Coordinates of C-alpha atoms and ligand atoms in Angstrom, one line a residue:
M141 CA -61.1 59.2 48.9
R142 CA -63.6 56.3 49.5
I143 CA -63.7 54.4 52.9
T144 CA -65.6 51.0 53.1
V145 CA -66.6 49.8 56.3
C146 CA -67.1 46.2 57.1
C147 CA -67.4 45.1 60.8
S148 CA -69.2 41.9 62.0
D149 CA -70.6 41.9 65.3
T150 CA -70.8 45.6 65.3
K151 CA -73.5 48.2 64.5
T152 CA -71.6 49.8 62.0
A153 CA -74.1 53.0 61.5
P154 CA -72.8 54.8 64.1
W155 CA -69.1 54.2 63.0
I156 CA -70.0 55.3 59.8
D157 CA -71.4 58.6 61.0
A158 CA -68.6 59.4 63.2
L159 CA -66.0 58.6 60.5
R160 CA -68.0 61.0 58.1
A161 CA -67.9 63.8 60.8
A162 CA -64.2 62.9 61.3
L163 CA -63.2 62.9 57.6
P164 CA -65.7 65.4 56.0
G165 CA -63.9 65.1 52.5
A166 CA -64.2 61.1 52.2
T167 CA -67.1 59.0 51.0
V168 CA -67.8 56.5 53.9
E169 CA -70.0 53.8 53.0
E170 CA -70.8 50.4 54.6
W171 CA -69.5 47.5 52.4
R172 CA -72.1 45.4 50.4
P173 CA -71.1 42.6 48.1
G174 CA -70.7 44.3 44.7
A175 CA -69.8 47.9 46.4
P176 CA -67.4 50.0 44.5
R177 CA -63.5 49.7 45.4
A178 CA -62.4 51.9 47.9
D179 CA -59.0 53.6 49.2
H180 CA -59.2 52.3 52.9
A181 CA -61.2 50.0 54.9
V182 CA -62.1 50.0 58.5
V183 CA -63.0 46.3 59.7
W184 CA -63.7 43.8 62.3
A185 CA -63.1 40.0 61.5
P186 CA -64.3 40.8 57.7
P187 CA -65.2 37.9 55.4
Q188 CA -63.0 36.8 52.6
Q189 CA -65.1 37.9 50.2
F190 CA -64.9 41.5 51.5
L191 CA -61.2 41.4 50.9
D192 CA -61.4 39.5 47.6
E193 CA -63.4 42.3 46.1
Q194 CA -61.3 45.1 47.3
P195 CA -57.9 44.1 46.1
G196 CA -56.8 47.9 45.8
L197 CA -57.0 48.8 49.6
K198 CA -54.1 51.0 50.6
G199 CA -54.8 50.6 54.4
I200 CA -57.0 48.2 56.4
F201 CA -57.7 49.8 59.7
N202 CA -59.0 47.3 62.4
I203 CA -61.0 48.2 65.2
G204 CA -59.5 46.4 67.8
A205 CA -55.9 45.9 69.1
G206 CA -55.7 42.1 68.0
V207 CA -55.6 41.3 64.5
D208 CA -55.6 37.5 64.3
A209 CA -59.1 37.2 62.6
L210 CA -57.7 39.4 60.0
M211 CA -54.2 37.6 59.5
K212 CA -56.0 34.4 58.9
L213 CA -57.4 35.8 55.8
A214 CA -55.6 36.3 52.2
L215 CA -55.0 40.1 52.3
P216 CA -54.5 42.5 49.5
R217 CA -50.7 42.1 48.7
D218 CA -50.0 46.0 49.1
A219 CA -52.4 46.9 52.0
V220 CA -50.8 48.2 55.2
V221 CA -52.7 46.6 57.9
V222 CA -53.0 48.9 61.1
R223 CA -54.1 48.1 64.5
L224 CA -55.8 50.1 67.2
D225 CA -52.9 51.4 69.4
D226 CA -54.5 51.8 72.8
A227 CA -57.4 54.2 71.9
G228 CA -58.6 54.1 75.5
M229 CA -58.1 50.2 76.0
S230 CA -54.8 50.0 78.2
V231 CA -56.4 52.0 81.3
Q232 CA -59.6 49.5 80.8
M233 CA -57.2 46.5 80.8
A234 CA -55.2 47.9 83.8
E235 CA -58.3 48.2 85.9
F236 CA -59.4 44.7 84.9
V237 CA -56.5 42.9 85.5
C238 CA -55.7 44.9 89.0
H239 CA -59.1 44.0 89.8
A240 CA -58.9 40.2 89.0
V241 CA -55.2 39.9 90.7
I242 CA -56.3 41.8 93.9
R243 CA -59.4 39.9 94.1
H244 CA -57.6 36.7 94.2
F245 CA -54.8 38.1 96.6
R246 CA -57.1 39.4 98.9
E247 CA -59.3 36.4 98.9
L248 CA -62.7 38.7 98.1
D249 CA -64.4 35.6 96.8
A250 CA -64.1 33.8 100.2
Y251 CA -65.1 36.9 102.0
E252 CA -68.0 37.4 100.0
R253 CA -69.1 33.5 100.6
D254 CA -68.7 34.5 104.2
A255 CA -70.9 37.4 104.1
A256 CA -73.6 35.3 102.4
Q257 CA -73.8 33.3 105.4
G258 CA -73.5 36.4 107.9
K259 CA -70.1 35.3 109.0
W260 CA -67.6 37.8 110.3
G261 CA -64.2 36.2 110.1
F262 CA -60.9 37.5 109.3
R263 CA -58.1 35.6 107.2
R264 CA -54.4 35.7 107.6
P265 CA -52.8 38.6 105.6
R266 CA -51.0 37.4 102.7
L267 CA -47.7 38.7 101.5
R268 CA -47.0 40.6 98.4
S269 CA -43.7 39.0 98.2
E270 CA -45.5 35.5 97.7
F271 CA -47.6 36.8 94.8
P272 CA -45.2 37.6 92.1
V273 CA -46.8 38.6 89.1
G274 CA -45.7 37.8 85.5
V275 CA -47.3 39.5 82.6
M276 CA -46.9 37.9 79.1
G277 CA -46.4 40.6 76.4
L278 CA -45.1 43.9 77.2
G279 CA -46.9 45.7 74.1
V280 CA -49.2 48.6 74.6
L281 CA -51.6 46.8 76.8
G282 CA -49.0 44.8 79.0
A283 CA -46.8 47.6 79.9
R284 CA -49.4 49.7 81.0
V285 CA -50.9 46.6 83.0
A286 CA -47.4 45.6 84.6
Q287 CA -47.0 49.4 85.8
A288 CA -50.4 49.3 87.2
L289 CA -49.6 46.2 89.2
A290 CA -46.3 47.5 90.3
A291 CA -47.9 50.4 91.8
F292 CA -49.7 48.0 94.0
E293 CA -46.2 47.0 95.1
F294 CA -46.6 43.3 93.8
P295 CA -43.1 41.8 92.6
V296 CA -43.7 42.2 88.7
L297 CA -42.2 40.4 85.8
G298 CA -42.7 40.6 82.3
W299 CA -42.0 38.5 79.2
S300 CA -41.8 39.7 75.6
R301 CA -40.4 38.6 72.3
S302 CA -37.4 41.1 72.1
A303 CA -36.0 42.8 75.1
R304 CA -38.1 45.4 76.8
D305 CA -37.2 48.0 79.5
V306 CA -40.3 48.8 81.6
E307 CA -39.9 50.6 84.7
G308 CA -40.4 48.7 88.0
V309 CA -40.7 45.5 86.2
R310 CA -38.2 42.5 86.0
C311 CA -38.0 41.9 82.3
F312 CA -37.4 38.6 80.3
A313 CA -37.6 38.0 77.0
G314 CA -37.6 35.2 74.2
E315 CA -37.7 31.2 74.5
A316 CA -34.6 31.1 76.2
Q317 CA -36.0 33.1 79.5
F318 CA -39.1 31.8 79.4
D319 CA -38.7 29.0 81.9
N320 CA -37.2 31.4 84.1
F321 CA -40.1 33.7 83.7
L322 CA -42.7 31.0 84.7
A323 CA -40.6 29.6 87.6
S324 CA -40.3 33.0 89.0
T325 CA -44.3 33.6 88.5
R326 CA -47.3 32.8 90.8
V327 CA -50.1 34.7 89.2
L328 CA -49.5 34.8 85.0
V329 CA -51.4 37.3 82.9
N330 CA -51.6 36.8 79.4
L331 CA -51.3 39.8 77.0
L332 CA -49.8 38.2 74.0
P333 CA -51.1 38.5 70.5
L334 CA -52.7 35.4 69.0
T335 CA -50.1 34.4 66.4
P336 CA -48.7 30.6 65.3
D337 CA -45.9 31.0 67.7
T338 CA -48.5 31.8 70.7
E339 CA -51.4 29.5 70.1
N340 CA -51.9 27.0 72.7
I341 CA -49.1 28.6 74.8
L342 CA -50.9 28.3 78.1
D343 CA -50.7 24.4 78.1
R344 CA -49.8 21.9 80.8
A345 CA -46.0 22.4 80.5
T346 CA -46.1 26.1 80.7
L347 CA -48.9 26.5 83.6
G348 CA -47.2 23.8 85.3
R349 CA -44.0 25.6 85.8
L350 CA -45.8 28.3 87.5
Q351 CA -45.2 28.4 91.3
P352 CA -47.7 26.4 93.3
G353 CA -51.1 27.9 94.2
G354 CA -50.6 29.7 90.7
Y355 CA -53.2 31.8 89.3
L356 CA -54.1 32.5 85.5
V357 CA -55.7 35.7 84.2
N358 CA -56.3 35.3 80.4
V359 CA -57.4 38.6 78.9
A360 CA -56.1 38.1 75.6
R361 CA -57.4 35.4 73.2
G362 CA -59.1 32.0 74.2
A363 CA -56.8 30.0 71.7
H364 CA -53.9 30.8 73.7
L365 CA -55.2 28.4 76.2
V366 CA -55.7 24.4 76.3
D367 CA -58.9 24.3 78.1
A368 CA -58.4 20.7 79.1
D369 CA -55.1 21.6 80.7
L370 CA -56.0 24.4 82.7
L371 CA -59.0 22.2 84.2
A372 CA -56.5 19.2 84.9
L373 CA -54.1 21.5 86.8
L374 CA -57.0 23.2 88.7
D375 CA -58.4 19.8 89.9
S376 CA -54.7 18.6 90.8
G377 CA -54.5 21.6 93.1
H378 CA -51.4 22.9 91.4
L379 CA -53.4 26.2 90.1
A380 CA -55.5 28.0 92.6
G381 CA -57.7 29.6 90.2
A382 CA -58.3 31.4 86.8
A383 CA -59.9 34.5 85.7
L384 CA -60.9 34.3 82.0
D385 CA -62.4 36.9 79.9
V386 CA -61.7 35.2 76.2
F387 CA -62.6 31.9 75.0
R388 CA -62.1 29.6 72.0
T389 CA -65.9 29.7 71.1
E390 CA -67.6 33.2 72.1
P391 CA -70.1 33.3 73.4
L392 CA -68.7 30.6 75.8
P393 CA -71.1 27.8 74.8
A394 CA -73.7 27.0 77.7
E395 CA -72.2 23.4 78.5
H396 CA -68.7 24.4 78.7
P397 CA -67.1 23.4 82.2
F398 CA -65.6 26.9 82.6
W399 CA -69.1 28.1 83.4
R400 CA -69.6 26.0 86.5
H401 CA -66.2 25.5 87.9
P402 CA -65.7 26.8 91.4
K403 CA -62.1 28.1 90.8
I404 CA -62.8 29.8 87.5
T405 CA -64.5 33.3 86.8
V406 CA -65.8 34.0 83.5
T407 CA -66.4 37.4 81.9
P408 CA -67.5 38.0 78.2
H409 CA -64.7 39.4 76.6
T410 CA -65.0 42.7 78.0
S411 CA -61.6 43.6 79.8
A412 CA -60.8 46.5 77.4
R413 CA -63.7 47.5 74.9
T414 CA -63.3 49.2 71.8
L415 CA -64.3 53.0 72.4
R416 CA -66.0 54.4 69.3
D417 CA -65.0 58.1 69.7
E418 CA -61.2 57.3 70.4
S419 CA -60.9 54.9 68.0
V420 CA -62.9 57.0 65.2
A421 CA -60.5 59.9 66.0
Q422 CA -57.2 57.9 66.0
I423 CA -58.0 56.0 62.6
A424 CA -59.2 59.3 61.1
R425 CA -55.6 60.8 62.2
K426 CA -54.0 57.9 60.8
I427 CA -55.7 57.8 57.5
A428 CA -55.0 61.6 56.9
A429 CA -51.4 61.0 57.9
F430 CA -51.1 58.1 55.6
E431 CA -52.4 60.3 52.7
R432 CA -49.9 63.0 53.5
G433 CA -47.2 60.2 53.1
E434 CA -46.4 60.5 57.0
P435 CA -45.5 57.3 59.3
I436 CA -48.3 56.0 61.6
A437 CA -48.2 53.8 64.6
G438 CA -49.7 50.5 64.9
V439 CA -48.8 49.3 61.4
V440 CA -48.8 45.4 61.7
D441 CA -45.9 43.4 60.6
R442 CA -47.3 40.6 58.5
N443 CA -44.5 38.1 59.1
R444 CA -44.7 38.4 62.9
G445 CA -48.6 38.3 62.7
Y446 CA -48.9 41.3 65.2
Ligands
NAP797 P1 -48.8 44.6 71.3 O1 -48.5 46.0 71.6 O2 -48.7 44.1 69.9 O3 -47.7 43.9 72.3 C1 -47.5 42.3 72.2 C2 -46.5 42.0 73.2 O4 -46.5 40.6 72.9 C3 -45.1 42.6 72.6 O5 -44.6 42.8 74.0 C4 -44.5 41.3 72.1 O6 -43.1 41.4 72.2 C5 -45.1 40.2 72.6 N1 -45.3 39.2 71.9 C6 -45.7 38.8 70.5 N2 -45.1 37.6 70.3 C7 -44.4 36.9 71.3 C8 -43.7 35.8 71.2 N3 -43.6 34.8 70.6 N4 -43.2 35.6 72.4 C9 -43.0 36.6 73.4 N5 -43.5 37.5 73.2 C10 -44.4 37.9 72.4 O7 -50.3 44.3 71.5 P2 -51.5 45.1 72.6 O8 -52.1 46.2 72.0 O9 -50.6 45.0 74.1 O10 -52.4 43.6 72.6 C11 -52.1 42.5 73.1 C12 -53.4 41.6 72.6 O11 -54.5 42.0 73.8 C13 -54.0 41.7 71.4 O12 -53.5 41.1 70.5 C14 -55.5 41.2 71.9 O13 -55.4 39.8 71.2 C15 -55.7 41.3 73.3 N6 -56.7 42.1 73.5 C16 -57.8 41.7 74.2 C17 -58.5 42.5 74.7 C18 -60.1 42.1 75.6 O14 -61.1 42.6 75.7 N7 -59.9 40.9 75.9 C19 -58.8 43.9 74.4 C20 -57.7 44.3 73.5 C21 -56.5 43.4 73.2 P3 -42.2 42.7 71.5 O15 -42.3 43.7 72.4 O16 -41.0 41.9 71.1 O17 -42.7 42.8 70.0
GLV798 C1 -60.3 43.2 71.4 O1 -60.0 41.8 71.8 C2 -59.0 43.6 70.6 O2 -58.5 43.0 70.0 O3 -59.3 45.1 70.8

């Protein structure tokens, strides 16, 4: 069995070493133009040329949860596309989002500003009941995040494409229930995949339906958000702030207004990192299962785009 590795923005050598150790019977090589055809590929945002030269791939294993970069390309017709299925990401996402929500709810930015001036001043405690948190996307990451927030006793709502049942979470589904979900939400967390249906979903209309004093945590993809609409709603006072981890252009360009906006916190697409050991172990298990003809988790539905 031959496995080809083609990952942009990633040091591939340690991945190749780890895959060779996990799949000792396989030939694992970094892809170069003109490389031999392989059975399986391990990829992150590969170029179209890679896919054009590998028409016989049986499996394309993405080293991330989001497959939006891959789904824009012309893929070999018969290849199964497989995403990472947690692999250590959901606990990272839960800690990151809980931190962002609690930081806002407990006004920790304001306390830090006070401390910088040597000021000892209490703020009136806020009520959790006035900070319902709505999570868009109740998949592997969203469900874990929603349950982590519920453990802090926030009222938690969730929205997905099909109806879901997540303990401790008031669930909404589909376009028909989107407005009710938004109107019941003050802090909005985005954990949707980026697809033609969800691109630009965080626009003036959506964010404008949040309760006054709303707050946005975007940890999914930058192209979900219409940047200018967020800025307008922050400046009008309808939204109180935003924690943004993902951007239309990454790295976020130096001149982008998000960097300097007093109500926006920027982090560099780091809320849930791909962990190499967990990911290689999962991919190796899936390749072996696939070769035995067994079903595997995390297969992307090409029609849905996630
Ligand atoms: P997932 O398991 O596929 O879950 C996706 C969820 O979104 C599902 O609940 C799905 O509904 C829902 N959904 C999809 N399209 C929808 C639509 N049109 N309307 C309403 N709901 C819709 O994905 P995941 O593993 O949780 O990952 C989510 C995303 O997080 C990834 O795609 C990636 O972009 C992002 N991510 C970011 C980072 C980071 O570091 N910032 C790290 C990892 C992942 P159903 O349940 O009905 O299918
Ligand atoms: C990271 O953004 C991922 O999709 O895993």
